[in-house]
PDB file of C-alpha atoms and ligand atoms in Angstrom:
ATOM      1  CA  MET A   1      18.425   9.364  11.289  1.00 85.00           C
ATOM      2  CA  ASP A   2      21.852   8.586  11.495  1.00 95.00           C
ATOM      3  CA  LYS A   3      22.189   5.276   9.707  1.00 96.00           C
ATOM      4  CA  GLU A   4      25.829   4.116  11.026  1.00 97.00           C
ATOM      5  CA  LYS A   5      24.831   5.129  14.704  1.00 97.00           C
ATOM      6  CA  THR A   6      21.745   3.192  14.234  1.00 98.00           C
ATOM      7  CA  ILE A   7      23.553  -0.267  13.124  1.00 98.00           C
ATOM      8  CA  GLU A   8      25.972   0.628  16.104  1.00 98.00           C
ATOM      9  CA  GLU A   9      22.985   0.735  18.790  1.00 98.00           C
ATOM     10  CA  ALA A  10      21.175  -1.988  17.135  1.00 98.00           C
ATOM     11  CA  GLY A  11      24.561  -3.953  18.523  1.00 98.00           C
ATOM     12  CA  GLU A  12      24.145  -2.577  21.776  1.00 98.00           C
ATOM     13  CA  TYR A  13      20.391  -3.245  21.958  1.00 98.00           C
ATOM     14  CA  ILE A  14      21.317  -7.330  21.056  1.00 98.00           C
ATOM     15  CA  LYS A  15      24.276  -7.235  23.461  1.00 97.00           C
ATOM     16  CA  GLU A  16      21.693  -6.162  26.340  1.00 97.00           C
ATOM     17  CA  LEU A  17      18.812  -8.228  24.940  1.00 96.00           C
ATOM     18  CA  LEU A  18      20.699 -11.402  24.025  1.00 96.00           C
ATOM     19  CA  GLY A  19      24.100 -11.049  26.054  1.00 93.00           C
ATOM     20  CA  SER A  20      23.588 -13.870  28.548  1.00 92.00           C
ATOM     21  CA  ASP A  21      22.181 -16.411  26.247  1.00 92.00           C
ATOM     22  CA  THR A  22      23.632 -19.817  26.478  1.00 93.00           C
ATOM     23  CA  THR A  23      21.430 -21.404  23.730  1.00 93.00           C
ATOM     24  CA  GLY A  24      23.502 -20.591  20.832  1.00 94.00           C
ATOM     25  CA  HIS A  25      21.645 -17.468  20.128  1.00 94.00           C
ATOM     26  CA  ASP A  26      23.691 -15.051  22.312  1.00 95.00           C
ATOM     27  CA  PHE A  27      25.181 -11.698  21.415  1.00 97.00           C
ATOM     28  CA  PHE A  28      28.421 -13.101  19.075  1.00 97.00           C
ATOM     29  CA  HIS A  29      25.929 -15.163  17.012  1.00 98.00           C
ATOM     30  CA  SER A  30      24.474 -12.059  15.809  1.00 98.00           C
ATOM     31  CA  GLU A  31      27.225 -10.184  15.621  1.00 98.00           C
ATOM     32  CA  ARG A  32      28.724 -12.892  13.046  1.00 98.00           C
ATOM     33  CA  VAL A  33      25.079 -13.126  10.976  1.00 98.00           C
ATOM     34  CA  TYR A  34      25.902  -9.191  10.767  1.00 98.00           C
ATOM     35  CA  LYS A  35      29.813  -9.522   9.479  1.00 98.00           C
ATOM     36  CA  THR A  36      28.769 -12.399   7.218  1.00 98.00           C
ATOM     37  CA  SER A  37      25.846 -10.671   5.785  1.00 98.00           C
ATOM     38  CA  LEU A  38      28.035  -7.844   4.900  1.00 98.00           C
ATOM     39  CA  LYS A  39      30.811  -9.949   3.416  1.00 98.00           C
ATOM     40  CA  ILE A  40      28.197 -11.581   1.269  1.00 98.00           C
ATOM     41  CA  ALA A  41      26.945  -8.464   0.500  1.00 98.00           C
ATOM     42  CA  LYS A  42      29.945  -7.148  -1.010  1.00 98.00           C
ATOM     43  CA  SER A  43      29.675  -9.404  -3.639  1.00 97.00           C
ATOM     44  CA  GLU A  44      26.116 -10.282  -4.111  1.00 98.00           C
ATOM     45  CA  GLY A  45      24.888  -6.276  -3.414  1.00 98.00           C
ATOM     46  CA  GLY A  46      21.841  -5.167  -1.578  1.00 98.00           C
ATOM     47  CA  ASP A  47      21.173  -2.479   0.736  1.00 98.00           C
ATOM     48  CA  SER A  48      23.509  -2.212   3.537  1.00 98.00           C
ATOM     49  CA  PHE A  49      21.518  -0.550   6.040  1.00 98.00           C
ATOM     50  CA  VAL A  50      18.544  -2.975   5.491  1.00 98.00           C
ATOM     51  CA  ILE A  51      20.935  -6.088   5.593  1.00 98.00           C
ATOM     52  CA  GLY A  52      22.480  -4.506   8.561  1.00 98.00           C
ATOM     53  CA  LEU A  53      19.249  -4.225  10.925  1.00 98.00           C
ATOM     54  CA  ALA A  54      17.841  -7.292   9.722  1.00 98.00           C
ATOM     55  CA  ALA A  55      20.945  -9.182  10.670  1.00 98.00           C
ATOM     56  CA  TRP A  56      21.110  -7.500  14.317  1.00 98.00           C
ATOM     57  CA  LEU A  57      17.607  -8.101  14.743  1.00 98.00           C
ATOM     58  CA  HIS A  58      16.738 -11.239  13.316  1.00 97.00           C
ATOM     59  CA  ASP A  59      16.937 -13.105  16.764  1.00 96.00           C
ATOM     60  CA  ALA A  60      15.548 -10.225  18.961  1.00 96.00           C
ATOM     61  CA  ASP A  61      11.934 -12.199  18.621  1.00 94.00           C
ATOM     62  CA  ASP A  62      13.129 -15.585  17.704  1.00 91.00           C
ATOM     63  CA  VAL A  63       9.855 -17.940  19.102  1.00 87.00           C
ATOM     64  CA  LYS A  64      12.497 -20.256  20.357  1.00 86.00           C
ATOM     65  CA  LEU A  65      13.565 -17.399  22.991  1.00 89.00           C
ATOM     66  CA  PHE A  66      10.778 -15.444  23.491  1.00 88.00           C
ATOM     67  CA  SER A  67       7.573 -17.478  23.396  1.00 79.00           C
ATOM     68  CA  GLU A  68       5.124 -14.644  24.330  1.00 69.00           C
ATOM     69  CA  SER A  69       6.615 -12.123  21.964  1.00 62.00           C
ATOM     70  CA  SER A  70       3.826 -10.514  19.734  1.00 75.00           C
ATOM     71  CA  ASP A  71       5.012  -9.777  15.746  1.00 89.00           C
ATOM     72  CA  LEU A  72       8.380  -9.040  16.304  1.00 95.00           C
ATOM     73  CA  GLU A  73       7.890  -6.431  18.885  1.00 95.00           C
ATOM     74  CA  HIS A  74      11.267  -6.093  20.015  1.00 96.00           C
ATOM     75  CA  ALA A  75      12.434  -5.137  16.522  1.00 97.00           C
ATOM     76  CA  ARG A  76       9.645  -3.031  15.595  1.00 97.00           C
ATOM     77  CA  GLN A  77      10.249  -0.977  18.967  1.00 97.00           C
ATOM     78  CA  PHE A  78      13.957  -0.413  18.413  1.00 98.00           C
ATOM     79  CA  MET A  79      13.121   0.839  14.780  1.00 98.00           C
ATOM     80  CA  THR A  80      10.390   3.406  16.101  1.00 98.00           C
ATOM     81  CA  LYS A  81      12.866   4.107  18.717  1.00 97.00           C
ATOM     82  CA  HIS A  82      15.545   5.231  16.222  1.00 97.00           C
ATOM     83  CA  GLU A  83      12.957   6.983  13.908  1.00 97.00           C
ATOM     84  CA  VAL A  84      13.823   4.142  11.087  1.00 97.00           C
ATOM     85  CA  GLY A  85      11.142   4.641   8.334  1.00 97.00           C
ATOM     86  CA  SER A  86       7.902   2.842   7.858  1.00 97.00           C
ATOM     87  CA  ASN A  87       9.163   1.263   4.522  1.00 98.00           C
ATOM     88  CA  ILE A  88      12.491  -0.014   5.778  1.00 98.00           C
ATOM     89  CA  GLN A  89      10.779  -1.307   8.863  1.00 98.00           C
ATOM     90  CA  GLU A  90       8.495  -3.491   6.792  1.00 98.00           C
ATOM     91  CA  ARG A  91      11.654  -4.526   4.851  1.00 98.00           C
ATOM     92  CA  VAL A  92      13.327  -5.541   7.763  1.00 98.00           C
ATOM     93  CA  CYS A  93      10.410  -7.217   9.279  1.00 97.00           C
ATOM     94  CA  LYS A  94       9.527  -9.075   6.268  1.00 97.00           C
ATOM     95  CA  ILE A  95      13.302 -10.310   6.215  1.00 98.00           C
ATOM     96  CA  ILE A  96      12.802 -11.762   9.885  1.00 96.00           C
ATOM     97  CA  HIS A  97       9.542 -13.140   9.193  1.00 95.00           C
ATOM     98  CA  GLU A  98      11.263 -15.196   6.210  1.00 96.00           C
ATOM     99  CA  ILE A  99      14.361 -16.359   7.840  1.00 96.00           C
ATOM    100  CA  SER A 100      13.655 -19.152   9.983  1.00 93.00           C
ATOM    101  CA  PHE A 101      14.237 -22.810   9.020  1.00 94.00           C
ATOM    102  CA  LYS A 102      10.657 -24.445   9.036  1.00 93.00           C
ATOM    103  CA  GLY A 103      11.216 -27.859   7.572  1.00 94.00           C
ATOM    104  CA  THR A 104       9.849 -28.073   4.454  1.00 94.00           C
ATOM    105  CA  ASP A 105       7.663 -24.973   4.977  1.00 95.00           C
ATOM    106  CA  SER A 106      10.972 -23.060   4.785  1.00 95.00           C
ATOM    107  CA  VAL A 107      11.026 -19.975   2.813  1.00 93.00           C
ATOM    108  CA  LYS A 108      12.870 -18.559   0.204  1.00 96.00           C
ATOM    109  CA  PRO A 109      13.381 -14.624   0.816  1.00 97.00           C
ATOM    110  CA  SER A 110      11.864 -12.580  -1.564  1.00 96.00           C
ATOM    111  CA  SER A 111      14.247  -9.835  -1.452  1.00 98.00           C
ATOM    112  CA  LEU A 112      18.169  -9.950  -2.118  1.00 98.00           C
ATOM    113  CA  GLU A 113      18.378  -8.453   1.296  1.00 98.00           C
ATOM    114  CA  GLY A 114      16.517 -11.346   2.850  1.00 98.00           C
ATOM    115  CA  LYS A 115      18.728 -13.878   0.813  1.00 98.00           C
ATOM    116  CA  ILE A 116      21.864 -12.934   2.233  1.00 98.00           C
ATOM    117  CA  VAL A 117      20.678 -12.577   5.857  1.00 98.00           C
ATOM    118  CA  GLN A 118      19.058 -15.825   5.625  1.00 98.00           C
ATOM    119  CA  ASP A 119      22.524 -17.485   4.246  1.00 98.00           C
ATOM    120  CA  ALA A 120      24.476 -15.593   6.813  1.00 98.00           C
ATOM    121  CA  ASP A 121      22.386 -16.987   9.455  1.00 98.00           C
ATOM    122  CA  ARG A 122      21.791 -20.646   8.210  1.00 98.00           C
ATOM    123  CA  LEU A 123      26.160 -20.373   7.833  1.00 98.00           C
ATOM    124  CA  GLU A 124      26.240 -20.221  11.409  1.00 98.00           C
ATOM    125  CA  ALA A 125      23.864 -23.703  11.742  1.00 98.00           C
ATOM    126  CA  ILE A 126      27.030 -25.808   9.958  1.00 98.00           C
ATOM    127  CA  GLY A 127      30.548 -26.176   9.888  1.00 98.00           C
ATOM    128  CA  ALA A 128      32.335 -25.871  13.625  1.00 98.00           C
ATOM    129  CA  ILE A 129      30.299 -23.132  15.130  1.00 98.00           C
ATOM    130  CA  GLY A 130      26.791 -24.942  13.709  1.00 98.00           C
ATOM    131  CA  ILE A 131      27.899 -28.070  15.738  1.00 98.00           C
ATOM    132  CA  ALA A 132      28.820 -25.965  19.318  1.00 98.00           C
ATOM    133  CA  ARG A 133      25.537 -24.370  18.875  1.00 98.00           C
ATOM    134  CA  ALA A 134      23.468 -27.820  17.900  1.00 98.00           C
ATOM    135  CA  PHE A 135      24.806 -29.152  21.132  1.00 98.00           C
ATOM    136  CA  ALA A 136      24.605 -26.098  23.275  1.00 97.00           C
ATOM    137  CA  TYR A 137      20.866 -25.688  22.105  1.00 96.00           C
ATOM    138  CA  GLY A 138      20.375 -29.502  22.790  1.00 97.00           C
ATOM    139  CA  GLY A 139      21.758 -29.562  26.001  1.00 97.00           C
ATOM    140  CA  LYS A 140      19.939 -26.272  27.171  1.00 95.00           C
ATOM    141  CA  THR A 141      16.672 -27.795  26.254  1.00 95.00           C
ATOM    142  CA  GLY A 142      17.241 -31.228  27.858  1.00 97.00           C
ATOM    143  CA  ARG A 143      17.615 -33.364  24.271  1.00 97.00           C
ATOM    144  CA  LYS A 144      20.161 -36.478  24.150  1.00 98.00           C
ATOM    145  CA  ILE A 145      23.400 -36.310  22.521  1.00 98.00           C
ATOM    146  CA  TYR A 146      22.403 -39.298  20.667  1.00 98.00           C
ATOM    147  CA  ASP A 147      20.452 -42.497  21.124  1.00 98.00           C
ATOM    148  CA  PRO A 148      20.453 -45.175  18.365  1.00 97.00           C
ATOM    149  CA  ALA A 149      16.991 -45.725  19.024  1.00 98.00           C
ATOM    150  CA  GLU A 150      15.308 -42.652  17.893  1.00 97.00           C
ATOM    151  CA  LYS A 151      15.666 -42.243  14.195  1.00 96.00           C
ATOM    152  CA  PRO A 152      15.805 -38.914  12.106  1.00 96.00           C
ATOM    153  CA  LEU A 153      12.245 -37.879  10.881  1.00 94.00           C
ATOM    154  CA  LEU A 154      12.826 -36.410   7.279  1.00 94.00           C
ATOM    155  CA  ASN A 155      10.780 -33.660   5.497  1.00 94.00           C
ATOM    156  CA  MET A 156       8.974 -32.286   8.428  1.00 96.00           C
ATOM    157  CA  ASP A 157       6.419 -29.614   7.827  1.00 96.00           C
ATOM    158  CA  GLU A 158       6.910 -26.511   9.934  1.00 94.00           C
ATOM    159  CA  LYS A 159       4.196 -27.760  12.700  1.00 94.00           C
ATOM    160  CA  THR A 160       6.251 -30.679  13.029  1.00 95.00           C
ATOM    161  CA  TYR A 161       9.646 -29.513  13.028  1.00 93.00           C
ATOM    162  CA  ARG A 162       8.283 -27.148  16.146  1.00 90.00           C
ATOM    163  CA  ALA A 163       6.762 -29.621  18.104  1.00 92.00           C
ATOM    164  CA  HIS A 164       9.671 -32.622  17.634  1.00 93.00           C
ATOM    165  CA  PHE A 165      11.817 -33.472  20.492  1.00 94.00           C
ATOM    166  CA  ASP A 166      15.099 -35.029  19.121  1.00 95.00           C
ATOM    167  CA  THR A 167      18.517 -36.041  19.953  1.00 98.00           C
ATOM    168  CA  SER A 168      21.132 -33.272  18.763  1.00 98.00           C
ATOM    169  CA  ILE A 169      22.970 -35.816  16.728  1.00 98.00           C
ATOM    170  CA  ASN A 170      19.325 -36.819  14.704  1.00 98.00           C
ATOM    171  CA  HIS A 171      19.091 -32.452  14.181  1.00 98.00           C
ATOM    172  CA  PHE A 172      21.913 -32.962  11.580  1.00 98.00           C
ATOM    173  CA  TYR A 173      20.072 -35.235   9.634  1.00 98.00           C
ATOM    174  CA  GLU A 174      16.761 -33.347   9.878  1.00 97.00           C
ATOM    175  CA  LYS A 175      18.165 -29.623   9.361  1.00 97.00           C
ATOM    176  CA  LEU A 176      21.846 -29.049   9.546  1.00 98.00           C
ATOM    177  CA  LEU A 177      23.105 -31.330   6.571  1.00 98.00           C
ATOM    178  CA  ASN A 178      20.069 -29.873   4.243  1.00 97.00           C
ATOM    179  CA  LEU A 179      21.310 -26.215   4.628  1.00 97.00           C
ATOM    180  CA  LYS A 180      24.284 -26.317   1.805  1.00 98.00           C
ATOM    181  CA  ASP A 181      21.523 -26.699  -0.651  1.00 97.00           C
ATOM    182  CA  MET A 182      19.023 -24.169   0.488  1.00 97.00           C
ATOM    183  CA  MET A 183      21.629 -21.555   0.309  1.00 98.00           C
ATOM    184  CA  ASN A 184      20.340 -18.655  -1.789  1.00 98.00           C
ATOM    185  CA  THR A 185      23.342 -16.829  -3.123  1.00 98.00           C
ATOM    186  CA  LYS A 186      26.609 -18.240  -4.683  1.00 98.00           C
ATOM    187  CA  THR A 187      28.675 -16.337  -2.130  1.00 98.00           C
ATOM    188  CA  GLY A 188      26.607 -18.299   0.596  1.00 98.00           C
ATOM    189  CA  LYS A 189      26.655 -21.379  -1.367  1.00 98.00           C
ATOM    190  CA  LYS A 190      30.411 -21.098  -1.373  1.00 98.00           C
ATOM    191  CA  LEU A 191      31.163 -20.453   1.982  1.00 98.00           C
ATOM    192  CA  ALA A 192      28.732 -23.286   2.982  1.00 98.00           C
ATOM    193  CA  GLU A 193      30.997 -26.016   1.111  1.00 98.00           C
ATOM    194  CA  SER A 194      33.715 -26.394   3.690  1.00 98.00           C
ATOM    195  CA  ARG A 195      31.213 -26.098   6.573  1.00 98.00           C
ATOM    196  CA  HIS A 196      29.331 -28.756   5.129  1.00 98.00           C
ATOM    197  CA  LYS A 197      32.275 -31.452   4.662  1.00 98.00           C
ATOM    198  CA  PHE A 198      33.746 -30.866   8.253  1.00 98.00           C
ATOM    199  CA  MET A 199      30.308 -31.636   9.566  1.00 98.00           C
ATOM    200  CA  GLU A 200      30.304 -34.627   7.556  1.00 98.00           C
ATOM    201  CA  ASN A 201      33.923 -35.398   9.200  1.00 98.00           C
ATOM    202  CA  TYR A 202      32.693 -34.934  12.051  1.00 98.00           C
ATOM    203  CA  LEU A 203      30.047 -37.260  11.836  1.00 98.00           C
ATOM    204  CA  ASP A 204      32.177 -39.803  10.338  1.00 98.00           C
ATOM    205  CA  GLU A 205      34.378 -39.876  13.840  1.00 98.00           C
ATOM    206  CA  PHE A 206      31.588 -39.396  15.725  1.00 98.00           C
ATOM    207  CA  PHE A 207      30.179 -42.935  14.938  1.00 98.00           C
ATOM    208  CA  ALA A 208      33.343 -44.148  14.452  1.00 98.00           C
ATOM    209  CA  GLU A 209      34.248 -43.827  18.165  1.00 98.00           C
ATOM    210  CA  TRP A 210      30.740 -44.562  19.241  1.00 98.00           C
ATOM    211  CA  ASN A 211      30.596 -47.849  17.334  1.00 97.00           C
ATOM    212  CA  GLY A 212      34.273 -48.712  18.337  1.00 96.00           C
ATOM    213  CA  THR A 213      35.521 -49.180  14.970  1.00 95.00           C
ATOM    214  CA  LYS A 214      38.221 -46.102  15.620  1.00 83.00           C
TER     215      LYS A 214
HETATM  216  P1  ADP B   1      16.672 -20.927  12.463  1.00 82.33           P
HETATM  217  O1  ADP B   1      15.773 -19.748  12.990  1.00 82.33           O
HETATM  218  O2  ADP B   1      16.709 -21.243  11.257  1.00 82.33           O
HETATM  219  O3  ADP B   1      16.127 -21.965  13.549  1.00 82.33           O
HETATM  220  P2  ADP B   1      18.734 -20.004  14.568  1.00 82.33           P
HETATM  221  O4  ADP B   1      19.849 -18.769  14.166  1.00 82.33           O
HETATM  222  O5  ADP B   1      17.508 -19.350  15.208  1.00 82.33           O
HETATM  223  O6  ADP B   1      18.062 -20.485  12.954  1.00 82.33           O
HETATM  224  O7  ADP B   1      19.305 -21.421  14.967  1.00 82.33           O
HETATM  225  C1  ADP B   1      18.854 -21.917  15.320  1.00 82.33           C
HETATM  226  C2  ADP B   1      19.845 -23.494  15.680  1.00 82.33           C
HETATM  227  O8  ADP B   1      20.061 -23.789  17.056  1.00 82.33           O
HETATM  228  C3  ADP B   1      19.996 -24.327  14.984  1.00 82.33           C
HETATM  229  O9  ADP B   1      20.967 -24.085  13.934  1.00 82.33           O
HETATM  230  C4  ADP B   1      20.706 -25.398  15.901  1.00 82.33           C
HETATM  231  O10 ADP B   1      22.010 -25.472  16.055  1.00 82.33           O
HETATM  232  C5  ADP B   1      19.715 -25.128  16.950  1.00 82.33           C
HETATM  233  N1  ADP B   1      18.927 -26.369  17.187  1.00 82.33           N
HETATM  234  C6  ADP B   1      17.531 -25.686  16.952  1.00 82.33           C
HETATM  235  N2  ADP B   1      16.980 -26.868  17.179  1.00 82.33           N
HETATM  236  C7  ADP B   1      17.568 -27.970  17.652  1.00 82.33           C
HETATM  237  C8  ADP B   1      17.414 -29.525  17.895  1.00 82.33           C
HETATM  238  N3  ADP B   1      16.493 -29.803  17.743  1.00 82.33           N
HETATM  239  N4  ADP B   1      18.642 -30.141  18.305  1.00 82.33           N
HETATM  240  C9  ADP B   1      19.975 -29.759  18.480  1.00 82.33           C
HETATM  241  N5  ADP B   1      20.041 -27.890  18.013  1.00 82.33           N
HETATM  242  C10 ADP B   1      19.000 -27.356  17.378  1.00 82.33           C
HETATM  243 NI1   NI B   2      19.952 -17.009  14.447  1.00 82.33          NI
END
């Protein structure tokens, strides 16, 4: 198995699988997670092959996109087809299982590689890109932009979080503003700071315009 070629083909596979997604989980999201993961790994270390595979494949079976996909079917099929050894396959699958935000049931990844890819994925949920993705996902799934009558629900467990149908602005309070303090690595924390501030400024502007005070 040629590692470099396998990573390249993982990117091509994701382009085919998620190329036409419009929920914020498109090919370019996975590509940015891949690039940011490698950037974080430069200062944090870790096995770059495991990191690269997990980054490219982390959304290939996301329950938000593929409700019927059973136990990382796409990711496993891709790796088996490319003769990735079972030990690496298990390490990658563990990272993918641990990566998602699940409210108070969120998991701190057990491996350094998992910590890095989770940080890169979470950086995608905050800042300018995070704002764009939240409204894209919200619109696509029929959520309102904002409704003052609906209050955010804090500290949800996984089951409540998945079943909860909130406005996109509430999603900032329920998830996005919490991510900065949930970063695993020093590098990830640093990258999260300015994105977090940008989001806070954005919300200030949003409410000033909403309330007519600006
Ligand atoms: P995770 O696996 O941690 O959920 P993803 O990479 O799949 O992360 O991205 C999920 C993104 O989808 C969120 O960061 C957000 O932008 C968007 N999203 C999820 N739920 C909502 C929601 N209820 N309202 C608006 N956006 C949402
Ligand atoms: Ni993702």
